[in-house]
């Protein structure tokens, strides 16, 4: 009996040990299944500025990352490489063509400064285009190298969602692949709209997806729309000597301060850009000569007009790239009016483990720097390295029109709406850039205003500036907004003389006073 009891106790002990071992093995298996069942920690759909920033940041933090990028050619067949809108058909080529136009103006100014320039000044589109396109291609290659260096898997495939952890990739050749990930990020941005209700618009028009990759000059051009994209394109086309008209349905630069918008278009008008205000295109016909005949209606008079152009550039808004992602099958919530993805403060969507940011997110600024920052912050949160959220308040921006317009904070209209007309104080000044003086250039539209709370410390609510290098000026003052800058801080700042930016720290005349705001003296 004693022997039997001992054997029984030993057996029970052995069983307990075996049970413990099995439980440990099960826990290991469960742990492995939880962490190792996915191909990647993070899959990013979209290789634009935001998607690339997010993927590289995540990889730097030890995450296994893949980024999918595939560019559908434009209606006109234009295609490009890795880097998204900003690199290929946005900020970079836009700024370079803007620079080309500024140089044309500088050459004219140079004569007044003593430069002996003989012969007529003319511009060659092909030379400019080739140089800019080569630079963009170098950036495409640079992005691929960076992804490789940071151990991010780059796949040139079109991505769509299968479920909250699964992405299907489709190559150009039609080959399918399946990727699984703990988290999926959508950063596919948007593409330009065509007006589908206007006969001939799609067949004969181009968009900003095409203008920067044209081998030949667009010639006499009609730009339809009055967004910053429309005005920037019209500005540099005028600047390089092309006959350019902007057709405006209602107002220019919707969403921006409208006084500043008026100064921008007034300058463009004096600069040589034509404007067809309150006009709506009806149709575009291609004539036997190859010219494009545009028919439009003047909504003021109801009269119909026609003219011919070499190119028609549509700049009538952008649509988010959501249709091919399979979002409806997963129940990812979209804003019906815009087609953009509804996102939370942490860039989360209505489906767990799926995130979206950049231009595709509802209510987000359509700006490259915000997408880059939001992407980095998201990567840090998903990797467990941070809880910091993107701050979308007081984002600075600049419109690169012939007279540049930079702003940060609230427009005067929005400040009035939030604080009341009697609750704000607007300090303003018309100034003349020193470089305009010898060149005898008109500075009527060089203007700045600082919108402040009227009471207390007079916290600055908005800052607006038209003039040379507006982007450089605005970038510096934007930091002050993050520090809670007040009007007294502005006055305490020592200016750099002689610069345009220093006029902002000298501004003292209010709109309310009714006094002449023209700056006199040096």
Coordinates of N, CA, C and O in Angstrom, one line a residue, residues 204 284-293 308-311:
X204 N -10.0 66.7 -74.2 CA -9.1 67.7 -74.7 C -8.4 68.5 -73.6 O -7.5 69.3 -74.0
X284 N -15.8 72.1 -74.8 CA -14.5 72.3 -75.4 C -14.5 71.5 -76.7 O -14.8 70.3 -76.7
X285 N -14.2 72.1 -77.8 CA -14.2 71.4 -79.1 C -12.8 71.6 -79.7 O -12.2 72.7 -79.7
X286 N -12.4 70.5 -80.3 CA -11.1 70.6 -81.0 C -11.3 70.9 -82.5 O -12.1 70.1 -83.2
X287 N -10.8 72.0 -83.0 CA -10.9 72.4 -84.4 C -10.0 71.6 -85.3 O -9.0 71.0 -84.8
X288 N -10.3 71.7 -86.6 CA -9.4 71.0 -87.6 C -8.0 71.5 -87.5 O -7.0 70.8 -87.9
X289 N -7.8 72.7 -87.1 CA -6.4 73.3 -87.0 C -5.7 72.7 -85.8 O -4.4 72.9 -85.6
X290 N -6.4 72.0 -84.9 CA -5.8 71.5 -83.7 C -6.0 72.4 -82.5 O -5.8 72.0 -81.3
X291 N -6.5 73.6 -82.7 CA -6.8 74.5 -81.6 C -8.0 74.0 -80.8 O -8.9 73.3 -81.4
X292 N -8.1 74.4 -79.6 CA -9.2 74.1 -78.7 C -10.1 75.3 -78.6 O -9.7 76.3 -78.1
X293 N -11.4 75.1 -79.0 CA -12.4 76.2 -78.9 C -13.2 76.0 -77.7 O -13.8 74.9 -77.5
X308 N -10.3 80.5 -78.7 CA -9.5 79.3 -78.9 C -8.2 79.4 -78.1 O -7.6 80.5 -77.9
X309 N -7.7 78.2 -77.7 CA -6.5 78.1 -76.9 C -5.7 76.9 -77.4 O -6.3 76.0 -78.1
X310 N -4.5 76.8 -77.1 CA -3.7 75.7 -77.4 C -3.8 74.6 -76.3 O -3.7 73.4 -76.6
X311 N -4.1 75.0 -75.1 CA -4.2 74.1 -73.9 C -5.3 74.6 -73.0 O -5.5 75.8 -72.8

